[in-house]
PDB file of C-alpha atoms in Angstrom:
ATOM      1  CA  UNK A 491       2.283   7.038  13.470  1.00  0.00           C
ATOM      2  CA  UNK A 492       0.372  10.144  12.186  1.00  0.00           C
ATOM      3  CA  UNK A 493       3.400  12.107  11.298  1.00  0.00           C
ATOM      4  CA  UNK A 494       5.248   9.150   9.384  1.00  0.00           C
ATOM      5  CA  UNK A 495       1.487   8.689   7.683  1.00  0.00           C
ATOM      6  CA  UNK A 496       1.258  12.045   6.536  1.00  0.00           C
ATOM      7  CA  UNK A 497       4.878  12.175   5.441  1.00  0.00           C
ATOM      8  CA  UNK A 498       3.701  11.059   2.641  1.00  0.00           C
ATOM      9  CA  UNK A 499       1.431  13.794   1.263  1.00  0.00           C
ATOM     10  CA  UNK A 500       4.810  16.161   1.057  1.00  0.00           C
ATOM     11  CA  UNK A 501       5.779  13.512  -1.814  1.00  0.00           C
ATOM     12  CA  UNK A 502       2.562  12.976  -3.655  1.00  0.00           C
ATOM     13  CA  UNK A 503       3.795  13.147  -7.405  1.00  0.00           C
ATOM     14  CA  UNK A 504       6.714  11.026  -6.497  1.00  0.00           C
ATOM     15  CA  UNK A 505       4.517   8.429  -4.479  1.00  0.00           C
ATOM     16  CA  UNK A 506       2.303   8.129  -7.523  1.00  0.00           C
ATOM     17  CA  UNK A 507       5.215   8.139 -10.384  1.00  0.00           C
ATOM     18  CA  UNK A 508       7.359   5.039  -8.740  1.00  0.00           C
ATOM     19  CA  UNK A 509       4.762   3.343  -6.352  1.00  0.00           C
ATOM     20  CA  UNK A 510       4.293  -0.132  -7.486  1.00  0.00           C
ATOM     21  CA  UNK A 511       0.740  -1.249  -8.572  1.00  0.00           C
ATOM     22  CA  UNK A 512      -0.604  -4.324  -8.351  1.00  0.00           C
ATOM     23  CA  UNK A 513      -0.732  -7.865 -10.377  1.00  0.00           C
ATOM     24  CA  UNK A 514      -4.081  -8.785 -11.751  1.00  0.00           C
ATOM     25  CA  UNK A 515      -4.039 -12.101  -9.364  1.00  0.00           C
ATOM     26  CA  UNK A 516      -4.546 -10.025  -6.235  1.00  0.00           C
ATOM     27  CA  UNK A 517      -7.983  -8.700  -7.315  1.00  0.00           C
ATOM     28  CA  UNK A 518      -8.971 -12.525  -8.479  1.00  0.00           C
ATOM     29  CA  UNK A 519      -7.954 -13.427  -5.138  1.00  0.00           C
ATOM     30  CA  UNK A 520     -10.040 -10.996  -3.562  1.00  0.00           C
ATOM     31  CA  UNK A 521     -13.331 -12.078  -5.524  1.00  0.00           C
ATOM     32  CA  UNK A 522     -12.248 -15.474  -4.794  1.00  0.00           C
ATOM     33  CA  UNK A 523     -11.951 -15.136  -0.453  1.00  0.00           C
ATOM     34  CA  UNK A 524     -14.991 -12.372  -0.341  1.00  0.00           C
ATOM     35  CA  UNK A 525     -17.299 -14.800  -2.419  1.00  0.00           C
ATOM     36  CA  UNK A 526     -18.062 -11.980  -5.227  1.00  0.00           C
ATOM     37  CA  UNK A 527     -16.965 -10.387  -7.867  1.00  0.00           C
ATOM     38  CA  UNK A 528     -15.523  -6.763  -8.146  1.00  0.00           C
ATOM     39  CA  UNK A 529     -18.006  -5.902 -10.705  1.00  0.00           C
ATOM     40  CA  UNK A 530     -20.707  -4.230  -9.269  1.00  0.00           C
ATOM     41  CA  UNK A 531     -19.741  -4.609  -5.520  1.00  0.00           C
ATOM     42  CA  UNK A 532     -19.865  -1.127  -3.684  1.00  0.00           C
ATOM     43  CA  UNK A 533     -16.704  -0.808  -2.393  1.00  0.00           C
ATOM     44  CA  UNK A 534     -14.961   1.656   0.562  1.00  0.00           C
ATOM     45  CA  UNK A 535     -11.125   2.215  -0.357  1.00  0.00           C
ATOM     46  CA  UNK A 536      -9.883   2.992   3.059  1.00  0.00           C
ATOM     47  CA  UNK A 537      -6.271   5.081   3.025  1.00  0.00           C
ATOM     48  CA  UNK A 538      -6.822   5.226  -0.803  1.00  0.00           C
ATOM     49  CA  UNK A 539      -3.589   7.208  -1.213  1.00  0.00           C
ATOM     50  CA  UNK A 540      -3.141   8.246  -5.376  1.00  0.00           C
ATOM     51  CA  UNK A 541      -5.528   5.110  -6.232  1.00  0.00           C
ATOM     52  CA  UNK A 542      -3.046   2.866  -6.703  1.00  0.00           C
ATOM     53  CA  UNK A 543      -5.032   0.140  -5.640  1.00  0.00           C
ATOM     54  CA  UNK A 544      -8.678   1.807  -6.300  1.00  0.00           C
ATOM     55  CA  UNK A 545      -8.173   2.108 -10.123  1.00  0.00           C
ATOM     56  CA  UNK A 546      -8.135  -1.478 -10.618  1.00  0.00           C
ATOM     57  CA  UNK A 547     -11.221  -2.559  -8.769  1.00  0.00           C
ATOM     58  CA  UNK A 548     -13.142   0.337 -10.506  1.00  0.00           C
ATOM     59  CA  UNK A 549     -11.911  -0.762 -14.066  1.00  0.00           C
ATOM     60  CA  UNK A 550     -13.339  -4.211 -13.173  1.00  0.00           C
ATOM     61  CA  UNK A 551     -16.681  -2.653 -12.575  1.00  0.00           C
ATOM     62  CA  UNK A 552     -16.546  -1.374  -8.628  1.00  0.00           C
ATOM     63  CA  UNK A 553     -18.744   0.981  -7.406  1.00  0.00           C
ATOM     64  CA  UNK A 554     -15.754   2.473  -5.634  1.00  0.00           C
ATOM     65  CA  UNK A 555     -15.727   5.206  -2.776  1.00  0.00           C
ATOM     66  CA  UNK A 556     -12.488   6.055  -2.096  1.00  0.00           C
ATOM     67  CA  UNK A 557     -11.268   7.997   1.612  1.00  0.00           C
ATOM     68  CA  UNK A 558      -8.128   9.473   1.923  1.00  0.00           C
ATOM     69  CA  UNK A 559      -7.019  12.331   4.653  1.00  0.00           C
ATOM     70  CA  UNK A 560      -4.087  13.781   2.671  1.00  0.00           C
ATOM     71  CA  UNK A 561      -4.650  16.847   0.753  1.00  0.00           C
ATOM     72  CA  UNK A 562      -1.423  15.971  -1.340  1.00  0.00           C
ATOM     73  CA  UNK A 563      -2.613  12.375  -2.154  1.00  0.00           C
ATOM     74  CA  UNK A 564      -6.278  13.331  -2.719  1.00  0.00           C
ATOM     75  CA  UNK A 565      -5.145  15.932  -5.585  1.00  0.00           C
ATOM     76  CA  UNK A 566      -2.724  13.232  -7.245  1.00  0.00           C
ATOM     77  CA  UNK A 567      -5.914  10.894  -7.063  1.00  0.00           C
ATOM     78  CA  UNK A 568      -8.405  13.080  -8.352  1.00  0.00           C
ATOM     79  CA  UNK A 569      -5.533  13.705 -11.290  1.00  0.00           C
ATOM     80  CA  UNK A 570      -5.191   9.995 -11.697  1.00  0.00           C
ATOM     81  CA  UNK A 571      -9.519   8.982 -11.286  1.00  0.00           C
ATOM     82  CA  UNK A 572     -11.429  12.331 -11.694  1.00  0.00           C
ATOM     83  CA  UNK A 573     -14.610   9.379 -12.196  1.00  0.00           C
ATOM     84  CA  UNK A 574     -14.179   7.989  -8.915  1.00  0.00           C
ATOM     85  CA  UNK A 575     -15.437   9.746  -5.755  1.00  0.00           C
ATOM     86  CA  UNK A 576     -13.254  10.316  -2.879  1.00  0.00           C
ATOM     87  CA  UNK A 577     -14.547  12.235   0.868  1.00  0.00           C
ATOM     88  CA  UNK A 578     -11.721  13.130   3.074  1.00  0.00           C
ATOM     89  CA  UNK A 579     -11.411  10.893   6.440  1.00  0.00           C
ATOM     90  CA  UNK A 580      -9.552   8.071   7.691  1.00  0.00           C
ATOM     91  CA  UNK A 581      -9.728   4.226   8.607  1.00  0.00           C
ATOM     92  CA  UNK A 582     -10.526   5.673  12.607  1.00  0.00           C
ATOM     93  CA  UNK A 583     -13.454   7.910  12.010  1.00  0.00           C
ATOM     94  CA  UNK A 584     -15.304   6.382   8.359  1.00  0.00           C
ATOM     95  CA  UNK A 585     -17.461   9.810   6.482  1.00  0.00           C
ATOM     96  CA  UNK A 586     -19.408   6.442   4.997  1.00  0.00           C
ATOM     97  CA  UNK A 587     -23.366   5.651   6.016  1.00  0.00           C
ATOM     98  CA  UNK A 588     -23.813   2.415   8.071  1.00  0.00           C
ATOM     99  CA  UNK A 589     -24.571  -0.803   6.496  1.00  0.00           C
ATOM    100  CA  UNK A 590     -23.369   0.446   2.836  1.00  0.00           C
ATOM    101  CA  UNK A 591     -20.656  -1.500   1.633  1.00  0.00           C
ATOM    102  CA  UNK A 592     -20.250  -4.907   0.155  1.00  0.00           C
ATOM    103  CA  UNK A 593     -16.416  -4.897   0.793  1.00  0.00           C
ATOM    104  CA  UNK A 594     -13.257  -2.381   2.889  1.00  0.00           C
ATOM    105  CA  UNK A 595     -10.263  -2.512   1.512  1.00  0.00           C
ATOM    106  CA  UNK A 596      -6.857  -1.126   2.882  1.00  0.00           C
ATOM    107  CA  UNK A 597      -3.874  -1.297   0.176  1.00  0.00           C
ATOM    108  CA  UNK A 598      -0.767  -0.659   1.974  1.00  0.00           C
ATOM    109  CA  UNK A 599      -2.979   1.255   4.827  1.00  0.00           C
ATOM    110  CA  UNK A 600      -4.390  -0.688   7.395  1.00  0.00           C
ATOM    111  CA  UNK A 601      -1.197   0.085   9.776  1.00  0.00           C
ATOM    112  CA  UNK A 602      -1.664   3.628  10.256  1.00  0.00           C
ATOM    113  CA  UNK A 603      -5.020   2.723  11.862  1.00  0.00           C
ATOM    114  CA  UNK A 604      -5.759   2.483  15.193  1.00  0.00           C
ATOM    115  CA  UNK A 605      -7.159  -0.985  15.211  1.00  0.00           C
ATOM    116  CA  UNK A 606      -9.493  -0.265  18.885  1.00  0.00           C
ATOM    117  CA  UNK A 607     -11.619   2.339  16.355  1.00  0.00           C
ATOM    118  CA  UNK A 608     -10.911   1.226  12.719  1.00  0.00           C
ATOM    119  CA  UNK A 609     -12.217  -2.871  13.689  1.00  0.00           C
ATOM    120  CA  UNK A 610     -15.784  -1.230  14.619  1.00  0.00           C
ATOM    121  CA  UNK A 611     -15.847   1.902  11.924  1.00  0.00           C
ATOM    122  CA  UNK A 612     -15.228  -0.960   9.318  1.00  0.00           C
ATOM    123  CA  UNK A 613     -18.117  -3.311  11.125  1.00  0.00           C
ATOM    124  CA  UNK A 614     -20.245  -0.612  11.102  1.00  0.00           C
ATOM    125  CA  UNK A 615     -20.230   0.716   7.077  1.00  0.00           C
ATOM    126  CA  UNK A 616     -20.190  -3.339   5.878  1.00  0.00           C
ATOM    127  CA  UNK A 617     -23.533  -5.036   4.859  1.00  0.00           C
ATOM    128  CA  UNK A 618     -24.442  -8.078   6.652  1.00  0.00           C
ATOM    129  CA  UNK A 619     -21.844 -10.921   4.849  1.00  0.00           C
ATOM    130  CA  UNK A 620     -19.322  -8.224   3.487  1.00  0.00           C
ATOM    131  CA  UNK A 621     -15.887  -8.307   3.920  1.00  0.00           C
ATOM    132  CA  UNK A 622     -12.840  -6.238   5.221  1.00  0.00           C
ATOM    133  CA  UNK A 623      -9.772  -6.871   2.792  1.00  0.00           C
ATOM    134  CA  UNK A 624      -6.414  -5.639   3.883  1.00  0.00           C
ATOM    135  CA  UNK A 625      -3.100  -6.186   1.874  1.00  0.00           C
ATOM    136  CA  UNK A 626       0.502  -5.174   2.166  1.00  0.00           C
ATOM    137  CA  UNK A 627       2.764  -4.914  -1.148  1.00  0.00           C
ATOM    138  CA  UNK A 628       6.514  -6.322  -0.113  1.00  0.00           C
ATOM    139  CA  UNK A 629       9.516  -6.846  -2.308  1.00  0.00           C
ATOM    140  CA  UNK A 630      10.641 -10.391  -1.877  1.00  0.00           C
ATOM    141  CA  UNK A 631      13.813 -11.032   0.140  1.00  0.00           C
ATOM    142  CA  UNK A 632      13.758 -14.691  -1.154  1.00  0.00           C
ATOM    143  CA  UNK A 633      15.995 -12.958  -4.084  1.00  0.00           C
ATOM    144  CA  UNK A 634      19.460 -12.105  -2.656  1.00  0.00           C
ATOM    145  CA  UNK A 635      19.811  -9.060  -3.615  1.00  0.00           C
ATOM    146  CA  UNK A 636      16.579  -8.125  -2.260  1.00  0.00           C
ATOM    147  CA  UNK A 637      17.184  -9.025   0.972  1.00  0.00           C
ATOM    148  CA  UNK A 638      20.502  -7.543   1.022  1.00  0.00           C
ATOM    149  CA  UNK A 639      19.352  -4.548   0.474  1.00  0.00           C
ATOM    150  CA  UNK A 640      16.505  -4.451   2.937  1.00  0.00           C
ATOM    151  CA  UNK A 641      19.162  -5.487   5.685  1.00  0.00           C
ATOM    152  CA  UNK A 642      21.175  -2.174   4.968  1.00  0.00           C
ATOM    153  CA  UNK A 643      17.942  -0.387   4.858  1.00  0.00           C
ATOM    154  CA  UNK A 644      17.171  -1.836   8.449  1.00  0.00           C
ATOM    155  CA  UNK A 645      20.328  -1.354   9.646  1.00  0.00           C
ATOM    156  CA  UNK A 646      20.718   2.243   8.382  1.00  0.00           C
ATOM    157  CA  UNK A 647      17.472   2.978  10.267  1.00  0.00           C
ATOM    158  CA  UNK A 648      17.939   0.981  13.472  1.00  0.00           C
ATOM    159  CA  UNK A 649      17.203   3.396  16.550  1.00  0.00           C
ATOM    160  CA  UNK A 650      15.349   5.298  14.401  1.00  0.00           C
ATOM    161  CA  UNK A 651      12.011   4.313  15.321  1.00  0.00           C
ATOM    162  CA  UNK A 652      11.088   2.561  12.329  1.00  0.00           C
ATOM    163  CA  UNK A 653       8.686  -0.585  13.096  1.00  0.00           C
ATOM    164  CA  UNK A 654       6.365  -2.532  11.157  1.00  0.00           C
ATOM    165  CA  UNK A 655       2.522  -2.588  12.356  1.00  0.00           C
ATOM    166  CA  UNK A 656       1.544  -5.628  10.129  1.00  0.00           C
ATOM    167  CA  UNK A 657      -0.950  -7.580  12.766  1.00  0.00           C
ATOM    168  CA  UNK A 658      -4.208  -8.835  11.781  1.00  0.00           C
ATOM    169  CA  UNK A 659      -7.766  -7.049  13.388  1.00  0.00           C
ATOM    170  CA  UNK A 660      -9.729  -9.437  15.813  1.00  0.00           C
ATOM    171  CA  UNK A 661     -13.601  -8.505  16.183  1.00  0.00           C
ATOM    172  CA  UNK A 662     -14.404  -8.553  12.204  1.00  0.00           C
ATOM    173  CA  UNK A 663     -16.491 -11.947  11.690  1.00  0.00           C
ATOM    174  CA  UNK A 664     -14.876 -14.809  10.759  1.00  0.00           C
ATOM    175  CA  UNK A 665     -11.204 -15.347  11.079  1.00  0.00           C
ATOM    176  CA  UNK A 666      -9.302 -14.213   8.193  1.00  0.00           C
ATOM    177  CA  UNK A 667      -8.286 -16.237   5.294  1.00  0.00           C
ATOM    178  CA  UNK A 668      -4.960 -15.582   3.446  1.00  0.00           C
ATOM    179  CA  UNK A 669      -3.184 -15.751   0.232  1.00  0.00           C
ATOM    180  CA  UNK A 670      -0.058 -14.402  -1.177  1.00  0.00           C
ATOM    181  CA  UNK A 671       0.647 -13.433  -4.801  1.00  0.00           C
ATOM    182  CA  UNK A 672       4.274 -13.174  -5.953  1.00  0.00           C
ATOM    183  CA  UNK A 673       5.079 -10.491  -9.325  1.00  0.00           C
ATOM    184  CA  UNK A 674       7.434  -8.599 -10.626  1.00  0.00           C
ATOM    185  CA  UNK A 675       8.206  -5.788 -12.531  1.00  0.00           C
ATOM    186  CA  UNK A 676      11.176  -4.292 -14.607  1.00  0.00           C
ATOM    187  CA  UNK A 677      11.734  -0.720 -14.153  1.00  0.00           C
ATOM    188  CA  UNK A 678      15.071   1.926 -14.439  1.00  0.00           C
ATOM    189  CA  UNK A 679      17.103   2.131 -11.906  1.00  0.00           C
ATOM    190  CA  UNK A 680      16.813   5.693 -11.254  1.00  0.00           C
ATOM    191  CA  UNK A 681      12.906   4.564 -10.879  1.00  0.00           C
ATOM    192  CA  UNK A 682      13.664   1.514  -8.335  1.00  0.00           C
ATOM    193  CA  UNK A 683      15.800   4.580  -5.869  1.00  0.00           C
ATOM    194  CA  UNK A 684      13.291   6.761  -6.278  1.00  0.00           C
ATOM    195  CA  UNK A 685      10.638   4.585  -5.392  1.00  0.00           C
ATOM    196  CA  UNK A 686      12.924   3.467  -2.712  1.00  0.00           C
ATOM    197  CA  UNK A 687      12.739   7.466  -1.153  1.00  0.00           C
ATOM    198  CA  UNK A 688       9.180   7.730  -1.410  1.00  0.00           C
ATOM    199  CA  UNK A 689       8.780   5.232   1.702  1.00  0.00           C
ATOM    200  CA  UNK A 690       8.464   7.563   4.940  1.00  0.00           C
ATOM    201  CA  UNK A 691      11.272   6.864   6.795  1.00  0.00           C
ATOM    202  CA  UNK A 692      13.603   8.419   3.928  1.00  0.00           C
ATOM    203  CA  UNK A 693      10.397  11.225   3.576  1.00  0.00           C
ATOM    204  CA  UNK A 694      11.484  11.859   7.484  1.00  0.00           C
ATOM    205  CA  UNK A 695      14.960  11.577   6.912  1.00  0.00           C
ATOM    206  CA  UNK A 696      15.631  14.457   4.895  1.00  0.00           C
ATOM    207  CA  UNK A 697      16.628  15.331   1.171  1.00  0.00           C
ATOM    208  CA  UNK A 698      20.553  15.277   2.208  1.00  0.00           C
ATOM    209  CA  UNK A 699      20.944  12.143   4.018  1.00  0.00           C
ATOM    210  CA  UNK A 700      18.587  10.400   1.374  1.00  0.00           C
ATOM    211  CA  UNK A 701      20.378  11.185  -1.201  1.00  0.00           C
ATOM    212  CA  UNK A 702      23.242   9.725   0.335  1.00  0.00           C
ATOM    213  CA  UNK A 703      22.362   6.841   1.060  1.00  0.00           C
ATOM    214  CA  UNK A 704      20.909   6.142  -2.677  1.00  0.00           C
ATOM    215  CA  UNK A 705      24.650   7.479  -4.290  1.00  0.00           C
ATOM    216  CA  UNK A 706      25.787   4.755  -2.640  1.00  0.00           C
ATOM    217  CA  UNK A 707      22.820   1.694  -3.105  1.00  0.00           C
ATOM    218  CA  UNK A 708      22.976   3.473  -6.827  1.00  0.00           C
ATOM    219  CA  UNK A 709      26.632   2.606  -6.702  1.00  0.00           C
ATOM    220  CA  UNK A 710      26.427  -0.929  -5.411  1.00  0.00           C
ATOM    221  CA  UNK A 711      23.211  -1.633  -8.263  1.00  0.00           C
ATOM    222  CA  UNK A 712      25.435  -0.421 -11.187  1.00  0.00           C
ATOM    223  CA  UNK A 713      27.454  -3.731 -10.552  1.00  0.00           C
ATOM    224  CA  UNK A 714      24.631  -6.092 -10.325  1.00  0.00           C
ATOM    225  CA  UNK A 715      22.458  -4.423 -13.032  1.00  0.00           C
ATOM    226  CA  UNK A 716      25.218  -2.928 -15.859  1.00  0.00           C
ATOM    227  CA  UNK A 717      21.977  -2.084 -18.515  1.00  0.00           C
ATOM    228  CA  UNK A 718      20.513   0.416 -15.439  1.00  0.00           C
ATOM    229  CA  UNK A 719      17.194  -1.991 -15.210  1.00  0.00           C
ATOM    230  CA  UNK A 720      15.976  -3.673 -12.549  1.00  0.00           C
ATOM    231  CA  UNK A 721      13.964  -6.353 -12.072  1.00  0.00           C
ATOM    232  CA  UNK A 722      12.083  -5.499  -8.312  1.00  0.00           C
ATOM    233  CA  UNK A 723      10.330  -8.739  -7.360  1.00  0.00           C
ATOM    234  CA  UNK A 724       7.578  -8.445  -4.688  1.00  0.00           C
ATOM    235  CA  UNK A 725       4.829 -11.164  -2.655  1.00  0.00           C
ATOM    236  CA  UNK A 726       1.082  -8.922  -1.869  1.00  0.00           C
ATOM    237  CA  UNK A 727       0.263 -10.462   1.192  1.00  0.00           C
ATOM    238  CA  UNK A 728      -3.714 -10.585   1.156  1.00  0.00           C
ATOM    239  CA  UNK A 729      -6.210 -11.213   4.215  1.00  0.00           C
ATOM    240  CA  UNK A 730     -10.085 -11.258   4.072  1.00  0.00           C
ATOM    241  CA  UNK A 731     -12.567 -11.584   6.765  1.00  0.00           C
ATOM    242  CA  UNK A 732     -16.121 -11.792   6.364  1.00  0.00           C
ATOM    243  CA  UNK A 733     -18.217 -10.279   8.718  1.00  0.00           C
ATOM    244  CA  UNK A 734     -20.352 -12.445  10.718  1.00  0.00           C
TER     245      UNK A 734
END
């Protein structure tokens, strides 16, 4: 888990070019299950990455403290948010004071944790009535050629120890309440396959068998999308529990 984590901090720049953001409903939706708004809450952005995620609760008015362990995505965040604050430390061992925080987020981060540590770390820096918020970004395989694509993804990585961590804490507070938020964006193609290599188990795989692999999903996308733009639709998956 640590080395697919860090995999990531070899491919900063690209991570932050062709990473997908976030729709504006996912933050409402966040105000809306925590029972506050963004604006003025002091917030810990756990696994922070290049701020993908952080940038938008700061610009509505977060007091946002950001912790990242990469040294690769802290410099492409402190590019990206030189006005937000960011200590060096992850989900398992919090560098944050007890009792501090309205509201922990993890964007895309809360399976490289070790839940046995991260569940009490994440009790221990949230005021009385805060709340631990934890989403996952997913392209949506409703859309056929979506889901055909993440079955040759799957199936060009099977035995390769590729598996999804995507199960919910106990221990927070109250039991988590859901909501998903469907988006979209329209982006190049050579955008969509290089956002497509940024995810670490083509960061593992190596420059030479990743680029083969995207010659030929290049190949196959020519024919579906002859103007080289694609239209990547995705479902944020979003789960907040208030501590008790």
């Amino acid at each position: 888990m640590t080395t697919r984590a860090r995999s990531f901090d070899s491919a900063a720049a690209l991570y932050a070019a062709y990473r997908p953001g976030y729709p504006d409903g996912l933050y409402d939706a966040v105000e809306e299950l925590s029972g506050r708004p963004l604006a003025g809450a002091r917030v810990a952005d756990v696994g922070a990455g290049t701020g993908i995620g952080t940038g938008p609760m700061h610009a509505r008015g977060a007091r946002v403290l950001a912790v990242e362990p990469g040294d690769g995505m802290a410099a492409e965040f402190r590019r990206a948010l030189p006005e937000v604050p960011i200590v060096r430390g992850d989900g398992d061992r919090l560098p944050l004071a007890t009792g501090t925080f309205d509201l922990v987020t993890y964007a895309q981060a809360w399976h490289w944790t070790d839940p046995a540590r991260a569940v009490p770390e994440a009790r221990r820096v949230l005021r009385p009535g805060g709340s631990l918020a934890i989403w996952w970004n997913d392209t949506d395989e409703s859309v056929p050629w979506v889901a055909e694509q993440g079955a040759r993804i799957r199936a060009f990585f099977a035995g390769e120890g590729t598996t999804h961590f995507r199960t919910l804490p106990q221990g927070i507070g109250s039991s988590f309440v859901s909501r998903t938020v469907g988006w979209s964006r329209r982006i190049p193609l050579d955008a969509h396959l290089a956002n497509l290599s940024s995810h670490s188990g083509f960061l593992l795989l190596g420059e030479e068998a990743t680029r083969a692999f995207m010659d030929a999903e290049r190949a196959r996308l020519e024919r579906l999308f002859p103007d080289a733009t694609v239209e990547e639709p995705y479902v944020v998956s979003l789960h907040v529990a208030r501590l008790a």
